[in-house]
Amino acid sequence: MSVAVRLFGERPYAEVSTTDVARGAGVARGLVNHYFGTKKELYLEVVRVMLTVPEVALEGLPSGGPAERVDAIVTWFLDVVSRHSTSWLAAITAGGMAGDTDVDQVIAEAIDVAAESILTATGLGTDPGEARRGMARAYVGMATYTAREWLQRGVLTRDQVHTLLTTTLLTMVEKVFPQAA
Amino acid sequence: MSVAVRLFGERPYAEVSTTDVARGAGVARGLVNHYFGTKKELYLEVVRVMLTVPEVALEGLPSGGPAERVDAIVTWFLDVVSRHSTSWLAAITAGGMAGDTDVDQVIAEAIDVAAESILTATGLGTDPGEARRGMARAYVGMATYTAREWLQRGVLTRDQVHTLLTTTLLTMVEKVFPQAA
DNA sequence: GGCCTTGTTGACACAGCGCCAATAGTGATC
DNA sequence: GATCACTATTGGCGCTGTGTCAACAAGGCC
């Protein structure tokens, strides 16, 4: 499994053969199929592992005003993504293997989790409605793009990312969310 | 080519064989390779076609204040994406075929074009600097996610999308961009 | 009619995947 | 300690799909 995570993290899906994974683990190729089923199922597990993120430290967010809460959640997000930058960004950036249904669903669930965290952190945890959920998912999308500009391209500093994300989220909380049904 | 666009638009990359494309066009499979080279090159062309968007009507944006310009550019974006929803969203959502370098680059270029349009429309066209470019790309990322929530999931109305995108972009122009070097 | 260029086909070879029968370990039971 | 069930593991078969290439048809120039 660790071999698969490493290989899929550094090479695209099509360029990683199950033979490579097997060789990396020092076993026969048939064994990979025996344990993980098909190649896509293995990749699915890999993506799950990559996207599984420690959700600790999110509960202890300050109970101050919106600005403080937003600041805390953004800080938490940046910590997480910078710690797991390579694998997490690779998985999210993978974006769905050109429209594959299963992989898309796994990624969508990870985005859902992040979006739900956003909503609870901003005080909209209880029944935010589908519209606000969608908006929160869109915000998570921007957050991942921003993180990519920071960690992969290096055109943004962490401070700039922080400012961008806190300012926009605060705007959404104050001006956009109230208008959503 | 049209057959390839249609097939890749409705099925994931791996589930579309060059034989399918050839049969759909009524020719032999070898001919596809003869004209387009490898399968990935064909897909690359398809993505290029999908992402090629009429850039008209963008020049005639109002010369009013920031709010009007932002409103105009968002309206233009929503028009474009709703008109080409299936193919454009499919290509962008494809997100890069699980990390493939070439496809990622094509998509990145399309995002660059959109980001550049954002910057010119907001009056930062001349030498905005790499930081603001990165922020604009991140905004385009959010815009695509938002469009997906609207057109694919149907949890947002066009009005809600419009409000979200104009408000956040205005915030970025007024509060975030000025701080970027 | 020759002839060169272009268009098109079918077949060959190869890589990668899923499956499955066969074999090697690993304790538990008496 | 031999037997037995059960898991772990291997190698190989068949299939699908891809890239390539030599061969063949189809048109314009002379």
XYZ file of N, CA and C in Angstrom, chain B residues 4-164:
483
model
N -14.698 12.352 -31.556
C -13.845 12.260 -30.364
C -14.324 13.217 -29.284
N -14.679 14.432 -29.677
C -15.162 15.395 -28.697
C -16.408 14.860 -28.010
N -17.300 14.296 -28.813
C -18.536 13.789 -28.230
C -18.246 12.647 -27.261
N -17.446 11.669 -27.701
C -17.194 10.495 -26.863
C -16.452 10.864 -25.580
N -15.386 11.653 -25.709
C -14.638 12.025 -24.506
C -15.469 12.922 -23.596
N -16.470 13.582 -24.159
C -17.319 14.409 -23.319
C -18.288 13.596 -22.485
N -18.670 12.410 -22.979
C -19.702 11.657 -22.256
C -19.145 10.440 -21.536
N -17.892 10.077 -21.787
C -17.300 8.938 -21.084
C -15.893 9.288 -20.654
N -15.420 8.682 -19.538
C -14.044 8.972 -19.098
C -13.010 8.478 -20.100
N -11.836 9.044 -19.972
C -10.752 8.793 -20.932
C -10.494 7.308 -21.148
N -10.383 6.574 -20.043
C -9.992 5.171 -20.153
C -11.069 4.318 -20.814
N -12.299 4.784 -20.774
C -13.393 3.971 -21.306
C -13.732 4.331 -22.743
N -12.935 5.163 -23.329
C -13.112 5.477 -24.748
C -11.911 4.899 -25.486
N -12.146 3.924 -26.341
C -11.055 3.327 -27.106
C -10.946 4.020 -28.452
N -9.746 3.979 -28.980
C -9.569 4.564 -30.309
C -10.408 3.825 -31.341
N -10.686 2.551 -31.067
C -11.587 1.818 -31.951
C -12.969 2.458 -31.959
N -13.456 2.873 -30.799
C -14.751 3.547 -30.732
C -14.747 4.797 -31.595
N -13.704 5.583 -31.443
C -13.626 6.824 -32.216
C -13.609 6.504 -33.703
N -12.794 5.514 -34.069
C -12.689 5.147 -35.479
C -14.036 4.654 -36.005
N -14.683 3.789 -35.257
C -15.973 3.262 -35.694
C -16.991 4.387 -35.814
N -16.988 5.280 -34.819
C -17.917 6.400 -34.873
C -17.716 7.257 -36.109
N -16.478 7.338 -36.564
C -16.191 8.149 -37.748
C -16.260 7.322 -39.023
N -16.453 6.007 -38.881
C -16.572 5.165 -40.057
C -15.261 4.912 -40.769
N -14.185 4.894 -40.042
C -12.879 4.650 -40.656
C -12.147 3.564 -39.872
N -10.990 3.180 -40.385
C -10.199 2.183 -39.683
C -9.439 2.826 -38.527
N -9.103 1.983 -37.555
C -8.457 2.512 -36.364
C -7.090 3.118 -36.669
N -6.374 2.471 -37.587
C -5.044 2.963 -37.914
C -5.055 4.405 -38.400
N -6.169 4.795 -39.016
C -6.235 6.154 -39.554
C -6.204 7.198 -38.453
N -6.838 6.886 -37.360
C -6.836 7.812 -36.225
C -5.400 8.065 -35.769
N -4.645 6.967 -35.638
C -3.241 7.123 -35.253
C -2.465 7.894 -36.316
N -2.799 7.654 -37.569
C -2.061 8.320 -38.631
C -2.225 9.833 -38.551
N -3.423 10.285 -38.229
C -3.666 11.721 -38.224
C -3.357 12.367 -36.873
N -3.694 11.690 -35.801
C -3.565 12.321 -34.485
C -2.403 11.767 -33.671
N -1.662 10.825 -34.214
C -0.573 10.249 -33.438
C -1.109 9.307 -32.383
N -0.699 9.539 -31.157
C -1.124 8.656 -30.086
C -2.489 9.066 -29.547
N -3.022 8.203 -28.715
C -4.362 8.454 -28.170
C -4.353 9.694 -27.276
N -3.316 9.851 -26.507
C -3.235 11.000 -25.607
C -3.178 12.301 -26.390
N -2.479 12.268 -27.523
C -2.425 13.482 -28.344
C -3.815 13.833 -28.856
N -4.555 12.806 -29.238
C -5.933 13.056 -29.674
C -6.732 13.693 -28.549
N -6.617 13.099 -27.357
C -7.337 13.644 -26.204
C -6.927 15.083 -25.939
N -5.644 15.344 -26.098
C -5.135 16.693 -25.909
C -5.820 17.669 -26.852
N -5.941 17.262 -28.112
C -6.621 18.113 -29.087
C -8.071 18.323 -28.689
N -8.683 17.254 -28.205
C -10.083 17.353 -27.797
C -10.243 18.368 -26.673
N -9.368 18.268 -25.688
C -9.448 19.205 -24.567
C -9.235 20.629 -25.063
N -8.290 20.789 -25.982
C -8.058 22.133 -26.540
C -9.323 22.675 -27.179
N -9.971 21.823 -27.959
C -11.198 22.261 -28.617
C -12.262 22.615 -27.590
N -12.384 21.752 -26.574
C -13.414 21.988 -25.558
C -13.190 23.309 -24.830
N -11.937 23.639 -24.606
C -11.629 24.824 -23.801
C -11.525 26.095 -24.619
N -11.487 25.935 -25.935
C -11.431 27.116 -26.780
C -12.781 27.807 -26.744
N -12.762 29.024 -26.348
C -13.994 29.735 -26.047
C -13.972 31.047 -26.806
N -15.114 31.413 -27.346
C -15.159 32.702 -28.053
C -14.862 33.836 -27.081
N -13.848 34.595 -27.391
C -13.456 35.685 -26.495
C -14.090 37.002 -26.897
N -15.072 36.900 -27.748
C -15.757 38.128 -28.142
C -16.523 38.684 -26.964
N -17.061 39.824 -27.156
C -17.959 40.466 -26.198
C -17.257 40.793 -24.889
N -15.991 40.428 -24.818
C -15.269 40.771 -23.606
C -14.657 42.158 -23.709
N -14.364 42.549 -24.949
C -13.739 43.852 -25.107
C -14.717 44.990 -24.807
N -15.979 44.732 -25.121
C -16.951 45.805 -24.950
C -17.493 45.933 -23.544
N -16.621 45.745 -22.562
C -17.120 45.858 -21.194
C -17.176 47.316 -20.777
N -18.104 47.629 -19.898
C -18.327 49.038 -19.533
C -17.112 49.625 -18.841
N -16.931 50.867 -19.005
C -15.787 51.545 -18.407
C -16.192 52.237 -17.115
N -17.199 51.694 -16.442
C -17.666 52.303 -15.211
C -16.758 51.989 -14.048
N -17.306 52.024 -12.861
C -16.534 51.722 -11.670
C -16.242 50.238 -11.555
N -15.497 49.871 -10.535
C -15.139 48.456 -10.351
C -16.360 47.547 -10.262
N -17.394 47.973 -9.586
C -18.564 47.126 -9.416
C -19.173 46.754 -10.766
N -19.293 47.763 -11.643
C -19.894 47.479 -12.949
C -19.017 46.532 -13.771
N -17.725 46.772 -13.712
C -16.828 45.923 -14.508
C -16.860 44.498 -13.993
N -16.833 44.343 -12.680
C -16.892 43.006 -12.104
C -18.185 42.312 -12.509
N -19.260 43.042 -12.419
C -20.552 42.480 -12.812
C -20.527 42.024 -14.261
N -19.921 42.819 -15.111
C -19.888 42.479 -16.531
C -19.065 41.224 -16.782
N -17.920 41.135 -16.141
C -17.065 39.984 -16.410
C -17.699 38.705 -15.876
N -18.378 38.795 -14.750
C -19.057 37.608 -14.211
C -20.194 37.188 -15.135
N -20.946 38.160 -15.577
C -22.027 37.839 -16.512
C -21.480 37.162 -17.757
N -20.398 37.704 -18.277
C -19.793 37.095 -19.462
C -19.369 35.664 -19.164
N -18.733 35.453 -18.047
C -18.273 34.109 -17.701
C -19.445 33.140 -17.595
N -20.499 33.566 -16.943
C -21.641 32.663 -16.770
C -22.307 32.353 -18.103
N -22.348 33.360 -18.977
C -22.902 33.094 -20.301
C -22.092 32.032 -21.027
N -20.790 32.225 -21.027
C -19.930 31.288 -21.748
C -20.085 29.878 -21.194
N -19.970 29.760 -19.876
C -19.941 28.432 -19.283
C -21.303 27.752 -19.397
N -22.370 28.534 -19.394
C -23.678 27.889 -19.525
C -23.928 27.456 -20.966
N -23.351 28.195 -21.893
C -23.546 27.817 -23.290
C -22.780 26.543 -23.617
N -21.549 26.449 -23.146
C -20.732 25.270 -23.417
C -20.686 24.339 -22.221
N -21.738 24.319 -21.440
C -21.638 23.669 -20.131
C -21.073 22.258 -20.205
N -21.673 21.433 -21.044
C -21.269 20.024 -21.004
C -19.793 19.849 -21.311
N -19.373 20.322 -22.447
C -17.996 20.058 -22.846
C -17.010 20.842 -21.991
N -17.286 22.106 -21.766
C -16.330 22.936 -21.033
C -16.154 22.424 -19.616
N -17.241 22.180 -18.938
C -17.140 21.679 -17.571
C -16.500 20.304 -17.537
N -16.827 19.482 -18.518
C -16.224 18.155 -18.550
C -14.712 18.267 -18.653
N -14.259 19.166 -19.519
C -12.818 19.303 -19.717
C -12.147 19.854 -18.470
N -12.714 20.898 -17.903
C -12.114 21.491 -16.717
C -12.196 20.533 -15.546
N -13.345 19.918 -15.379
C -13.525 18.987 -14.283
C -12.578 17.811 -14.416
N -12.327 17.415 -15.656
C -11.382 16.318 -15.875
C -10.117 16.574 -15.076
N -9.791 17.819 -14.962
C -8.794 18.244 -13.997
C -7.415 17.725 -14.271
N -7.237 16.933 -15.292
C -5.877 16.600 -15.629
C -5.570 15.124 -15.642
N -6.568 14.304 -15.816
C -6.279 12.904 -16.107
C -5.291 12.326 -15.100
N -5.563 12.588 -13.833
C -4.752 12.009 -12.759
C -3.292 12.424 -12.858
N -3.098 13.715 -13.117
C -1.753 14.240 -13.023
C -0.944 14.207 -14.300
N -1.585 13.912 -15.405
C -0.808 13.899 -16.636
C -0.267 15.289 -16.965
N 0.985 15.342 -17.340
C 1.655 16.627 -17.492
C 1.055 17.452 -18.620
N 0.917 16.835 -19.790
C 0.500 17.595 -20.961
C -0.920 18.128 -20.805
N -1.808 17.265 -20.351
C -3.195 17.689 -20.203
C -3.299 18.786 -19.149
N -2.581 18.611 -18.069
C -2.554 19.651 -17.047
C -2.136 20.981 -17.636
N -1.169 20.934 -18.516
C -0.674 22.185 -19.070
C -1.732 22.874 -19.918
N -2.438 22.086 -20.709
C -3.485 22.671 -21.542
C -4.551 23.322 -20.668
N -4.955 22.619 -19.631
C -5.966 23.181 -18.733
C -5.422 24.416 -18.031
N -4.159 24.340 -17.621
C -3.564 25.495 -16.961
C -3.566 26.706 -17.890
N -3.328 26.473 -19.166
C -3.337 27.597 -20.100
C -4.726 28.207 -20.214
N -5.721 27.340 -20.233
C -7.092 27.851 -20.316
C -7.421 28.684 -19.084
N -7.002 28.194 -17.926
C -7.231 28.961 -16.696
C -6.473 30.271 -16.748
N -5.265 30.222 -17.297
C -4.481 31.447 -17.443
C -5.226 32.485 -18.274
N -5.796 32.019 -19.372
C -6.518 32.947 -20.236
C -7.659 33.606 -19.470
N -8.417 32.764 -18.765
C -9.538 33.313 -18.003
C -9.050 34.278 -16.929
N -7.961 33.896 -16.252
C -7.436 34.759 -15.194
C -6.980 36.095 -15.763
N -6.359 36.034 -16.921
C -5.901 37.277 -17.543
C -7.079 38.171 -17.893
N -8.170 37.532 -18.343
C -9.370 38.313 -18.627
C -9.882 38.986 -17.369
N -9.865 38.259 -16.283
C -10.296 38.836 -15.006
C -9.467 40.075 -14.682
N -8.159 39.929 -14.832
C -7.277 41.026 -14.438
C -7.482 42.257 -15.314
N -7.594 42.036 -16.619
C -7.809 43.193 -17.490
C -9.156 43.837 -17.207
N -10.161 42.987 -16.946
C -11.493 43.543 -16.716
C -11.551 44.360 -15.435
N -10.709 44.013 -14.486
C -10.724 44.766 -13.237
C -9.731 45.911 -13.247
N -9.150 46.147 -14.395
C -8.264 47.288 -14.520
C -6.839 47.033 -14.090
N -6.494 45.756 -13.908
C -5.125 45.433 -13.521
C -4.382 44.750 -14.662
N -4.764 45.091 -15.844
C -4.223 44.357 -16.992
C -2.731 44.516 -17.169
N -2.235 45.708 -16.967
C -0.830 45.933 -17.270
C 0.050 45.545 -16.101
N 0.800 44.511 -16.312
C 1.782 44.030 -15.351
C 1.218 43.879 -13.937
N 0.357 42.923 -13.763
C -0.241 42.739 -12.426
C 0.707 42.056 -11.451
N 1.746 41.442 -11.924
C 2.647 40.716 -11.035
C 2.188 39.282 -10.851
N 3.149 38.430 -10.536
C 2.829 37.008 -10.451
C 1.868 36.698 -9.310
N 1.982 37.416 -8.208
C 1.103 37.136 -7.068
C -0.357 37.351 -7.457
N -0.650 38.499 -8.061
C -2.035 38.760 -8.445
C -2.493 37.781 -9.515
N -1.585 37.381 -10.386
C -1.965 36.357 -11.375
C -2.385 35.071 -10.684
N -1.604 34.663 -9.702
C -1.956 33.448 -8.970
C -3.301 33.570 -8.278
N -3.545 34.725 -7.701
C -4.834 34.933 -7.034
C -5.966 34.880 -8.041
N -5.743 35.463 -9.198
C -6.787 35.434 -10.222
C -7.055 34.001 -10.670
N -5.993 33.210 -10.799
C -6.199 31.794 -11.156
C -7.014 31.082 -10.081
N -6.699 31.369 -8.833
C -7.468 30.746 -7.757
C -8.935 31.141 -7.840
N -9.169 32.400 -8.180
C -10.561 32.839 -8.325
C -11.256 32.093 -9.460
N -10.546 31.908 -10.556
C -11.124 31.140 -11.667
C -11.449 29.723 -11.199
N -10.576 29.183 -10.354
C -10.855 27.862 -9.803
C -12.165 27.848 -9.047
N -12.362 28.848 -8.204
C -13.624 28.903 -7.478
C -14.791 29.069 -8.433
N -14.582 29.871 -9.463
C -15.662 30.095 -10.423
C -16.075 28.784 -11.084
N -15.110 27.974 -11.435
C -15.467 26.695 -12.069
C -16.193 25.778 -11.082
N -15.722 25.736 -9.855
C -16.420 24.923 -8.860
C -17.848 25.419 -8.677
N -17.985 26.732 -8.602
C -19.315 27.291 -8.429
C -20.222 26.934 -9.603
N -19.644 27.046 -10.796
C -20.431 26.713 -11.980
C -20.868 25.247 -11.933
N -20.008 24.396 -11.414
C -20.376 22.994 -11.322
C -21.550 22.804 -10.366
N -21.516 23.509 -9.249
C -22.628 23.404 -8.301
C -23.930 23.876 -8.938
N -23.803 24.823 -9.829
C -24.986 25.352 -10.492
C -25.466 24.425 -11.607
N -24.561 24.078 -12.524
C -25.001 23.396 -13.742
C -25.073 21.884 -13.598
N -24.193 21.310 -12.777
C -24.201 19.850 -12.670
C -25.025 19.376 -11.466
N -24.818 20.009 -10.327
C -25.550 19.554 -9.150
C -26.906 20.223 -9.010
N -26.994 21.444 -9.522
C -28.267 22.137 -9.450
C -28.644 22.621 -8.065
N -27.662 22.812 -7.192
C -27.989 23.279 -5.838
C -27.910 24.794 -5.747
N -27.440 25.437 -6.811
C -27.390 26.896 -6.809
C -28.136 27.414 -8.025
N -28.781 28.555 -7.844
C -29.394 29.218 -8.984
C -28.372 30.150 -9.626
N -28.695 30.575 -10.834
C -27.772 31.484 -11.495
C -27.605 32.773 -10.707
N -28.677 33.241 -10.123
C -28.578 34.460 -9.329
C -27.633 34.283 -8.148
N -27.741 33.147 -7.492
C -26.862 32.911 -6.353
C -25.410 32.850 -6.789
N -25.161 32.162 -7.901
C -23.803 32.096 -8.420
C -23.296 33.494 -8.735
N -24.156 34.257 -9.369
C -23.764 35.612 -9.744
C -23.397 36.445 -8.515
N -24.247 36.376 -7.511
C -23.966 37.125 -6.283
C -22.647 36.680 -5.664
N -22.482 35.368 -5.550
C -21.263 34.850 -4.923
C -20.024 35.326 -5.666
